[in-house]
Tab-separated table of C-alpha atoms in Angstrom:
chain	number	residue	atom	x	y	z
A	2	MET	CA	-10.420	-10.965	-107.005
A	3	LYS	CA	-11.744	-12.573	-104.022
A	4	LYS	CA	-9.752	-15.715	-104.906
A	5	ILE	CA	-6.809	-13.605	-105.173
A	6	ALA	CA	-7.263	-11.911	-101.616
A	7	LYS	CA	-7.630	-14.990	-100.172
A	8	ILE	CA	-4.389	-16.808	-101.413
A	9	THR	CA	-2.871	-13.597	-100.333
A	10	GLY	CA	-4.478	-13.472	-96.690
A	11	THR	CA	-3.088	-16.717	-96.842
A	12	LEU	CA	0.344	-16.348	-97.527
A	13	ALA	CA	0.059	-13.367	-95.645
A	14	ALA	CA	-1.019	-15.987	-92.399
A	15	LEU	CA	1.356	-18.400	-92.960
A	16	THR	CA	4.490	-15.495	-93.394
A	17	LEU	CA	3.491	-14.550	-89.904
A	18	ALA	CA	3.374	-17.945	-88.400
A	19	VAL	CA	6.626	-18.753	-89.531
A	20	GLN	CA	7.879	-14.953	-88.435
A	21	VAL	CA	6.799	-15.571	-85.056
A	22	ALA	CA	8.019	-19.305	-85.154
A	23	PHE	CA	11.103	-17.729	-85.542
A	24	ALA	CA	10.871	-14.989	-83.075
A	25	ASP	CA	9.933	-17.695	-80.391
A	26	GLN	CA	12.997	-20.097	-81.066
A	27	LYS	CA	14.793	-16.822	-80.503
A	28	GLY	CA	13.610	-15.640	-77.388
A	29	TYR	CA	14.301	-19.571	-76.315
A	30	ASP	CA	18.173	-19.378	-77.687
A	31	ILE	CA	18.414	-16.080	-75.906
A	32	MET	CA	17.080	-17.312	-72.766
A	33	LYS	CA	19.022	-20.597	-72.953
A	34	GLN	CA	22.442	-18.423	-72.862
A	35	VAL	CA	21.117	-16.221	-70.066
A	36	ALA	CA	20.428	-19.661	-67.939
A	37	ASP	CA	24.446	-20.582	-69.030
A	38	PHE	CA	25.697	-17.479	-67.384
A	39	LYS	CA	28.844	-18.298	-66.506
A	40	GLU	CA	28.816	-18.170	-62.452
A	41	PRO	CA	31.534	-18.555	-59.728
A	42	ALA	CA	31.612	-21.620	-58.359
A	43	PHE	CA	31.612	-20.384	-54.800
A	44	ASN	CA	30.811	-16.607	-53.814
A	45	HIS	CA	31.221	-15.441	-50.019
A	46	SER	CA	29.580	-11.442	-50.019
A	47	LEU	CA	28.626	-8.826	-47.427
A	48	VAL	CA	25.850	-7.352	-48.518
A	49	THR	CA	23.525	-4.292	-47.279
A	50	LEU	CA	19.527	-4.225	-48.112
A	51	THR	CA	17.977	-1.318	-48.135
A	52	LEU	CA	14.232	-1.073	-47.755
A	53	LYS	CA	12.231	2.407	-48.468
A	54	ASP	CA	9.202	3.637	-48.388
A	55	LYS	CA	7.607	5.996	-51.137
A	56	SER	CA	8.133	8.904	-49.169
A	57	GLY	CA	12.127	7.950	-48.948
A	58	THR	CA	12.494	6.921	-45.626
A	59	ALA	CA	15.467	3.787	-45.502
A	60	GLU	CA	16.237	0.886	-43.282
A	61	ASP	CA	19.417	-0.948	-43.574
A	62	TRP	CA	19.961	-4.251	-42.870
A	63	VAL	CA	23.366	-6.263	-43.578
A	64	ILE	CA	23.629	-9.780	-44.996
A	65	GLU	CA	26.214	-12.289	-45.243
A	66	GLU	CA	25.588	-14.687	-48.049
A	67	TYR	CA	27.563	-17.864	-49.012
A	68	GLY	CA	26.794	-19.347	-52.388
A	69	LYS	CA	27.937	-21.819	-54.695
A	70	SER	CA	27.452	-23.662	-58.049
A	71	GLU	CA	27.568	-27.341	-58.318
A	72	ASN	CA	26.610	-29.280	-61.735
A	73	GLY	CA	24.603	-26.476	-62.816
A	74	LEU	CA	22.412	-26.437	-59.675
A	75	ALA	CA	23.003	-23.405	-56.974
A	76	SER	CA	22.684	-23.097	-53.407
A	77	LEU	CA	22.340	-20.052	-50.987
A	78	VAL	CA	22.717	-19.284	-47.493
A	79	MET	CA	21.809	-15.880	-45.969
A	80	LEU	CA	22.463	-14.961	-42.666
A	81	PHE	CA	21.077	-11.582	-41.231
A	82	ARG	CA	24.096	-9.726	-39.194
A	83	LYS	CA	22.264	-6.111	-38.348
A	84	GLY	CA	18.932	-4.622	-38.829
A	85	ALA	CA	15.049	-5.725	-37.800
A	86	LYS	CA	15.974	-9.768	-38.781
A	87	LYS	CA	19.304	-9.861	-37.072
A	88	ASP	CA	20.117	-14.029	-36.214
A	89	THR	CA	17.645	-14.873	-38.723
A	90	ARG	CA	19.179	-17.597	-41.704
A	91	PHE	CA	18.099	-18.657	-44.919
A	92	LEU	CA	18.906	-21.925	-46.665
A	93	GLN	CA	18.023	-22.555	-50.594
A	94	ILE	CA	18.915	-25.318	-52.530
A	95	GLN	CA	18.124	-25.677	-56.137
A	96	ASN	CA	17.163	-29.151	-56.968
A	97	ASP	CA	17.198	-31.022	-60.706
A	98	GLY	CA	13.599	-30.946	-62.264
A	99	LYS	CA	11.779	-30.499	-59.137
A	100	PRO	CA	10.884	-27.463	-56.685
A	101	ASP	CA	14.202	-25.527	-54.608
A	102	ASP	CA	14.290	-26.720	-51.026
A	103	LYS	CA	13.678	-23.753	-48.627
A	104	TYR	CA	14.350	-23.490	-44.946
A	105	ILE	CA	14.675	-20.594	-42.556
A	106	TYR	CA	15.787	-20.130	-38.843
A	107	LEU	CA	14.021	-17.378	-36.923
A	108	PRO	CA	15.857	-16.536	-33.755
A	109	GLY	CA	14.271	-18.370	-31.188
A	110	LEU	CA	12.718	-20.915	-32.937
A	111	SER	CA	13.730	-24.066	-34.740
A	112	THR	CA	14.430	-24.426	-38.345
A	113	ARG	CA	11.578	-25.200	-40.533
A	114	ARG	CA	10.853	-25.840	-43.877
A	115	VAL	CA	9.040	-23.258	-46.246
A	116	ASN	CA	6.214	-24.943	-47.840
A	117	SER	CA	4.803	-24.567	-51.530
A	118	ASN	CA	1.992	-22.989	-50.944
A	119	GLU	CA	3.986	-19.469	-48.490
A	120	GLY	CA	5.377	-18.659	-52.389
A	121	SER	CA	4.017	-15.611	-52.689
A	122	LYS	CA	4.044	-14.046	-49.012
A	123	SER	CA	6.578	-11.602	-48.285
A	124	PHE	CA	10.129	-13.220	-47.808
A	125	LEU	CA	11.091	-11.510	-44.429
A	126	GLY	CA	9.308	-8.272	-44.766
A	127	THR	CA	11.050	-7.592	-48.251
A	128	ASP	CA	9.153	-6.720	-51.480
A	129	ALA	CA	10.373	-10.324	-52.952
A	130	THR	CA	8.268	-12.921	-52.053
A	131	TYR	CA	9.809	-16.490	-51.735
A	132	ASP	CA	8.590	-17.153	-55.036
A	133	ASP	CA	10.912	-14.453	-56.327
A	134	LEU	CA	14.009	-16.358	-55.145
A	135	THR	CA	13.174	-19.111	-56.817
A	136	THR	CA	14.657	-20.622	-59.583
A	137	ARG	CA	12.962	-20.838	-62.590
A	138	ASP	CA	13.945	-23.643	-65.218
A	139	VAL	CA	14.159	-22.226	-68.882
A	140	ASP	CA	11.695	-24.667	-70.137
A	141	GLN	CA	9.143	-23.525	-67.817
A	142	ASP	CA	8.485	-20.686	-69.685
A	143	GLU	CA	7.491	-19.538	-73.011
A	144	HIS	CA	10.156	-17.074	-74.485
A	145	ASP	CA	8.841	-14.727	-77.184
A	146	TYR	CA	11.676	-12.051	-78.466
A	147	MET	CA	10.197	-9.063	-78.866
A	148	GLY	CA	12.826	-7.506	-80.382
A	149	ASP	CA	15.664	-4.966	-79.932
A	150	GLU	CA	15.895	-2.359	-77.559
A	151	SER	CA	17.508	0.085	-75.399
A	152	LYS	CA	17.225	-0.019	-71.443
A	153	ASN	CA	18.705	2.222	-69.007
A	154	GLY	CA	21.658	2.781	-71.776
A	155	TYR	CA	22.210	-1.349	-72.382
A	156	ASP	CA	21.757	-2.366	-75.943
A	157	CYS	CA	18.962	-5.421	-74.963
A	158	TYR	CA	16.856	-8.043	-76.397
A	159	LYS	CA	13.041	-7.853	-75.204
A	160	ILE	CA	11.928	-10.970	-74.261
A	161	ARG	CA	8.588	-12.139	-73.101
A	162	GLU	CA	8.165	-14.929	-70.591
A	163	THR	CA	4.946	-16.428	-69.996
A	164	PRO	CA	4.435	-19.870	-67.599
A	165	LYS	CA	3.861	-22.861	-69.713
A	166	ASP	CA	1.462	-23.642	-66.314
A	167	ALA	CA	0.076	-20.741	-65.109
A	168	LYS	CA	0.054	-22.138	-61.693
A	169	SER	CA	3.553	-22.711	-61.502
A	170	SER	CA	3.954	-18.521	-61.002
A	171	GLN	CA	2.245	-15.719	-59.520
A	172	TYR	CA	2.945	-13.466	-62.700
A	173	ALA	CA	0.699	-13.684	-65.452
A	174	TYR	CA	3.887	-12.898	-67.550
A	175	ARG	CA	7.267	-10.845	-67.051
A	176	ILE	CA	9.069	-8.981	-69.723
A	177	THR	CA	12.938	-9.402	-69.596
A	178	TRP	CA	15.487	-6.748	-71.113
A	179	ILE	CA	18.787	-8.941	-71.495
A	180	ASP	CA	22.355	-7.389	-71.970
A	181	LYS	CA	23.496	-8.405	-75.232
A	182	LYS	CA	27.125	-7.528	-73.797
A	183	THR	CA	27.114	-9.554	-70.902
A	184	MET	CA	24.057	-11.728	-71.781
A	185	TYR	CA	22.536	-11.239	-67.981
A	186	PRO	CA	18.567	-9.706	-67.217
A	187	ILE	CA	19.314	-5.887	-66.421
A	188	TYR	CA	15.654	-5.006	-66.132
A	189	THR	CA	12.459	-7.099	-65.523
A	190	GLU	CA	8.933	-6.153	-65.033
A	191	MET	CA	6.268	-8.468	-63.660
A	192	TYR	CA	2.373	-8.640	-64.320
A	193	ASN	CA	-0.062	-10.190	-62.131
A	194	LYS	CA	-3.094	-12.240	-63.366
A	195	ASN	CA	-4.882	-9.067	-64.296
A	196	ASN	CA	-1.940	-8.294	-66.468
A	197	LYS	CA	-1.270	-5.507	-64.676
A	198	LEU	CA	2.253	-3.955	-63.876
A	199	VAL	CA	3.284	-5.119	-59.579
A	200	LYS	CA	6.957	-5.015	-59.719
A	201	THR	CA	10.147	-3.883	-61.712
A	202	LEU	CA	13.390	-5.431	-61.174
A	203	THR	CA	16.828	-3.315	-62.014
A	204	VAL	CA	20.248	-4.053	-62.098
A	205	ASN	CA	21.946	-0.842	-60.683
A	206	LYS	CA	25.549	-1.757	-61.924
A	207	ILE	CA	27.389	-4.756	-63.634
A	208	GLU	CA	30.774	-5.107	-62.964
A	209	LYS	CA	33.808	-7.682	-63.694
A	210	ARG	CA	35.510	-9.315	-61.003
A	211	THR	CA	37.993	-11.960	-60.856
A	212	GLY	CA	38.184	-14.986	-58.724
A	213	ALA	CA	40.408	-17.058	-56.766
A	214	THR	CA	41.587	-18.956	-59.779
A	215	GLY	CA	41.777	-16.409	-61.972
A	216	VAL	CA	38.737	-16.439	-63.383
A	217	THR	CA	36.449	-13.135	-64.228
A	218	TYR	CA	32.865	-12.628	-63.825
A	219	ASP	CA	30.187	-10.225	-64.796
A	220	ILE	CA	28.758	-9.359	-61.824
A	221	PRO	CA	25.333	-7.417	-60.752
A	222	LEU	CA	26.520	-5.637	-57.447
A	223	SER	CA	23.705	-3.854	-57.145
A	224	ASN	CA	19.717	-4.492	-57.633
A	225	THR	CA	16.544	-2.783	-56.877
A	226	LEU	CA	13.244	-4.453	-56.199
A	227	LEU	CA	10.410	-1.857	-56.324
A	228	ASP	CA	6.229	-3.156	-55.696
A	229	VAL	CA	4.938	-0.477	-58.359
A	230	SER	CA	1.637	-0.171	-56.203
A	231	THR	CA	3.337	1.159	-52.803
A	232	GLY	CA	5.983	2.627	-53.997
A	233	HIS	CA	8.323	0.737	-51.700
A	234	SER	CA	11.546	-0.329	-52.800
A	235	THR	CA	14.026	-3.434	-51.676
A	236	THR	CA	18.151	-2.520	-52.739
A	237	LEU	CA	20.445	-5.250	-52.651
A	238	THR	CA	24.373	-3.798	-52.704
A	239	ILE	CA	27.273	-6.081	-52.511
A	240	THR	CA	30.183	-4.233	-50.395
A	241	GLN	CA	32.754	-7.193	-49.849
A	242	MET	CA	33.212	-10.027	-52.204
A	243	GLU	CA	35.299	-13.414	-52.255
A	244	LEU	CA	34.584	-15.647	-55.268
A	245	ASP	CA	36.219	-19.264	-56.038
A	246	LYS	CA	37.648	-19.159	-52.825
A	247	PRO	CA	35.796	-23.030	-51.689
A	248	ILE	CA	33.126	-23.193	-48.887
A	249	PRO	CA	32.920	-25.992	-46.702
A	250	ALA	CA	29.674	-28.582	-47.644
A	251	ARG	CA	28.595	-28.097	-44.316
A	252	VAL	CA	27.293	-24.697	-44.665
A	253	PHE	CA	24.591	-25.342	-47.164
A	254	THR	CA	22.663	-27.447	-44.547
A	255	GLU	CA	20.111	-27.050	-42.420
A	256	ALA	CA	22.622	-28.121	-39.244
A	257	PHE	CA	24.144	-24.909	-40.311
A	258	LEU	CA	21.076	-22.759	-39.738
A	259	LYS	CA	20.435	-23.779	-36.740
A	260	THR	CA	24.306	-22.056	-35.301
A	261	GLY	CA	25.340	-20.045	-38.329
A	262	LYS	CA	28.570	-21.381	-37.708
């Protein structure tokens, strides 16, 4: 009986290992589809950024954004037009195989590069850190498929993402719900090194928008980042948008940050 029990236990362990292997592969395949999410070549938009504390007191900023996607790499420029950070400008350039380049211009000061050791700092007083803005490659994380689950009215895949190099992220892991219809992450939970939930990111609205070339995209028009411990949140809502209308290359440069023109 002991021998049979031992064999049965071994077979069960092997079966479990195979199941986990398939689950991990499925998780990777799902997140690879997310990474390949169809994006416009160019994006020019006006965004309202709302900061709200747990008592409900809110403050609105207005940001003009320029974005482009070229050869699978994205660049972003943010011009703060109204609010406490008026005339501040930010540039982020995604690189292939190395960290994103980030530059910031503060009124009255010169443009400076954001150093990698500033990753955990708040981005201009919002609930996002500089690392939250950083693009992570699919291969930087382990992607464990946790099953299918409904979330906020969406039929989703549930994925746990764990950095292969713990030092590469301020989070121990993230749990993400992927909308099966659009293959876009509609809800994410972020856990710190003590395995405590610290932030959530909720996509409030996704709608289809057609660009200048006639191509239609699924666009997240509003999302909210919540600091669980403080109850403070940052919501970004797109109020105007132009897609696939070419933007001059000079916009995505340090020189442009100095004038915003």
